[in-house]
PDB file of C-alpha atoms in Angstrom:
ATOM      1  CA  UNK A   1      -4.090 -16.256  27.459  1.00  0.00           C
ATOM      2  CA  UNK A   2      -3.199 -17.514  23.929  1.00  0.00           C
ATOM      3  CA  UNK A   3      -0.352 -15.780  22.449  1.00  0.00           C
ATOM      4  CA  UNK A   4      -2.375 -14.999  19.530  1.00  0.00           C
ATOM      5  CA  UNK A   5      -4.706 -12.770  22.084  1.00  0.00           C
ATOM      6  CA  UNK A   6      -1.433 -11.387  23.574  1.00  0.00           C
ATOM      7  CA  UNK A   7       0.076 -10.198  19.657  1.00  0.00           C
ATOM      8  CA  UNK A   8      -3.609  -8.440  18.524  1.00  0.00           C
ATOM      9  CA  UNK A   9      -3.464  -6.793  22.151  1.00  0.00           C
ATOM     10  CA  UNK A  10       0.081  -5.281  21.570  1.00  0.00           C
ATOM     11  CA  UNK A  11      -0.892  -4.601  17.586  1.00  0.00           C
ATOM     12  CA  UNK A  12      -4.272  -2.470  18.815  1.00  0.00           C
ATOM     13  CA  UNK A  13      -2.119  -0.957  21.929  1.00  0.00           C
ATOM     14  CA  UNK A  14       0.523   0.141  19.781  1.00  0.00           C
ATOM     15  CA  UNK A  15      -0.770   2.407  17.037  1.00  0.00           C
ATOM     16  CA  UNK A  16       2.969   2.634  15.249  1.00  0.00           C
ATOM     17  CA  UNK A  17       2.890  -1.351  15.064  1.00  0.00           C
ATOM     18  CA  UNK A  18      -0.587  -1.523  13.859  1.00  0.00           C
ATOM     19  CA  UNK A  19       0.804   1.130  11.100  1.00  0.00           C
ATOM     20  CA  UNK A  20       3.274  -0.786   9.993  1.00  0.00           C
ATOM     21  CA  UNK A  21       1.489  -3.797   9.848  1.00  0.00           C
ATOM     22  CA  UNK A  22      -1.484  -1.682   7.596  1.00  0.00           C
ATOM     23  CA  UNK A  23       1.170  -0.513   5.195  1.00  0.00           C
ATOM     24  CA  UNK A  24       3.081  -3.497   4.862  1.00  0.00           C
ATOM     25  CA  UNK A  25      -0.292  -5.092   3.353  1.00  0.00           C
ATOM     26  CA  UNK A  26      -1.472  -2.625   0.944  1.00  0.00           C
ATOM     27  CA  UNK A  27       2.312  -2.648  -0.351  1.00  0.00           C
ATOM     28  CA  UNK A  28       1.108  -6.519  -0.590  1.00  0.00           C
ATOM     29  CA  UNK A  29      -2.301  -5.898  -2.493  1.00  0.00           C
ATOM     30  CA  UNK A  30      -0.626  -3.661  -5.319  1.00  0.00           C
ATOM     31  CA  UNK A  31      -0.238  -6.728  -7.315  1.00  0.00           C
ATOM     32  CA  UNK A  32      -3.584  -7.617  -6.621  1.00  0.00           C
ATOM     33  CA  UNK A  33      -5.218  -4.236  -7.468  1.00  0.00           C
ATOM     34  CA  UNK A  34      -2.741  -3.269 -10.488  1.00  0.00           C
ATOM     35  CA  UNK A  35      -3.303  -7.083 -12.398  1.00  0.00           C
ATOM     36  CA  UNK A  36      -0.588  -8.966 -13.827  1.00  0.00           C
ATOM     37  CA  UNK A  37       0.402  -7.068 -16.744  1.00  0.00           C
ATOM     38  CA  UNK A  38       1.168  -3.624 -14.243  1.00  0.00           C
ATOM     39  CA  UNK A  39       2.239  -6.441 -11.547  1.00  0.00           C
ATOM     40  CA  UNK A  40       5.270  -7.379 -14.638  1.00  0.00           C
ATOM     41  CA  UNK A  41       6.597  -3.540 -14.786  1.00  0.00           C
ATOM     42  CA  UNK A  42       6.615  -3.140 -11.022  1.00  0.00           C
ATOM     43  CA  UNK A  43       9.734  -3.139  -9.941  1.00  0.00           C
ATOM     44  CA  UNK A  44       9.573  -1.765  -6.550  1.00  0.00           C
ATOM     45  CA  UNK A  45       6.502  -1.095  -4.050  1.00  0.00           C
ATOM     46  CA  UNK A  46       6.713   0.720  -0.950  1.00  0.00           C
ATOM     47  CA  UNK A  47       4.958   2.258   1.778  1.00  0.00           C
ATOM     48  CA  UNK A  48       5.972   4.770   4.232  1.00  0.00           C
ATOM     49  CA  UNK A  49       3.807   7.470   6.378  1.00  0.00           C
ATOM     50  CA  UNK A  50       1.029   6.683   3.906  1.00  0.00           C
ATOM     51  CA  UNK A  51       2.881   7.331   0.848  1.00  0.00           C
ATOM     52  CA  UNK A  52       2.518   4.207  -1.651  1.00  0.00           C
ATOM     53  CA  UNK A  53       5.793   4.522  -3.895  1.00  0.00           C
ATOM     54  CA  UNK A  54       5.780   2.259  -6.944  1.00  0.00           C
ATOM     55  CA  UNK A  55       8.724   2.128  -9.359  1.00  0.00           C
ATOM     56  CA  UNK A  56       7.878   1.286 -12.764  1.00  0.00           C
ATOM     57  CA  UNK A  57      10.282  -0.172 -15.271  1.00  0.00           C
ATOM     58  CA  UNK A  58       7.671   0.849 -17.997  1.00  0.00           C
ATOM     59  CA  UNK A  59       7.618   4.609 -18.597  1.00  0.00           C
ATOM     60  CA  UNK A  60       4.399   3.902 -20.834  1.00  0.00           C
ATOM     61  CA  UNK A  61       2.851   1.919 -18.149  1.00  0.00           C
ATOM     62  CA  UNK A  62       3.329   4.814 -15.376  1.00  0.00           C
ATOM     63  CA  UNK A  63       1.599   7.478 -18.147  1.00  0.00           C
ATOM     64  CA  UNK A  64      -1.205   5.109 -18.099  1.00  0.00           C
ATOM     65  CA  UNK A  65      -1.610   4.856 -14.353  1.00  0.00           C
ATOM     66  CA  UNK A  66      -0.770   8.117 -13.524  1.00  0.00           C
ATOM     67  CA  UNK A  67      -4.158   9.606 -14.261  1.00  0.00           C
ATOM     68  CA  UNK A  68      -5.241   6.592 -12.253  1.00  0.00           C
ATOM     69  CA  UNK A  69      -4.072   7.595  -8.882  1.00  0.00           C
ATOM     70  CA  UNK A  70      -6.839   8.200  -6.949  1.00  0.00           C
ATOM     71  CA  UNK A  71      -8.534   5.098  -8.407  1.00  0.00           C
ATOM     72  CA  UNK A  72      -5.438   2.885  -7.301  1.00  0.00           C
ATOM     73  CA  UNK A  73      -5.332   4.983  -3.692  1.00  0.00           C
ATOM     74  CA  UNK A  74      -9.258   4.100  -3.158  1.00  0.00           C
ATOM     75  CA  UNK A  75      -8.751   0.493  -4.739  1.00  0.00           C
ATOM     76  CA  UNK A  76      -5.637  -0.143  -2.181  1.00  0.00           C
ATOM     77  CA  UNK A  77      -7.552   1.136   0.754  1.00  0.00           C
ATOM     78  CA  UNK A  78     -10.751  -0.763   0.212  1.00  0.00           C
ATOM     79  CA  UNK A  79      -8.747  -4.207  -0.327  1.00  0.00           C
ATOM     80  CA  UNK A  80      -6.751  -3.700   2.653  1.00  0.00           C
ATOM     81  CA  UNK A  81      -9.918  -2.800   4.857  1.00  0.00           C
ATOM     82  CA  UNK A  82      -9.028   0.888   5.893  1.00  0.00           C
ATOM     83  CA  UNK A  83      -7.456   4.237   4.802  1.00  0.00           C
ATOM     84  CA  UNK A  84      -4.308   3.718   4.653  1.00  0.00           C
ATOM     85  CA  UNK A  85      -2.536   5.034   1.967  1.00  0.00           C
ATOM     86  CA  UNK A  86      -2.987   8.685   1.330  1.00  0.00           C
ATOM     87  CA  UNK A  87      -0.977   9.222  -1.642  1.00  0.00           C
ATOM     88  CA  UNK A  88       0.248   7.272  -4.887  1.00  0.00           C
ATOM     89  CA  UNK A  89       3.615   8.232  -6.537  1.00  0.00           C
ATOM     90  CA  UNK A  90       4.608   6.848  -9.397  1.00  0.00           C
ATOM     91  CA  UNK A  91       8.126   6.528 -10.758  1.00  0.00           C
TER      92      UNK A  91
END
């Protein structure tokens, strides 16, 4: 058995890891999903328990996207392949 085989056995066996994993990469795609000029004012990006946190250094940039949250949320989720984040906060 290739180790490869071994890893995506413990990842789909172990639902916390596969979590982890899921939110780690949709914190990834924000950059992707947001463009560059959002990308510049991001300071921060986090997931936890489905909760995508992004700190802005831009207070005109987070009135912008704010209205924009469940567009981001579904835009997130669809680049990363499945429902993963739940919720968008923006700060």
């Amino acid at each position: 058995m290739k180790l490869g085989d071994l890893w995506g056995d413990f990842v789909r066996n172990t639902p916390r890891v596969a979590r982890g994993l899921a939110e780690a990469k949709a914190a990834g795609l924000w950059a992707m999903v947001v463009g560059p000029a959002v990308a510049a004012h991001t300071v921060e990006v986090t997931v936890r328990d489905g909760i995508l946190t992004a700190k802005l250094s831009s207070s005109v940039v987070r009135s912008e996207l704010f209205m924009q949250r469940d567009a981001l949320r579904e835009a997130i989720n669809r680049a990363a392949g499945e429902p993963v984040i739940r919720t968008v906060i923006l700060k």
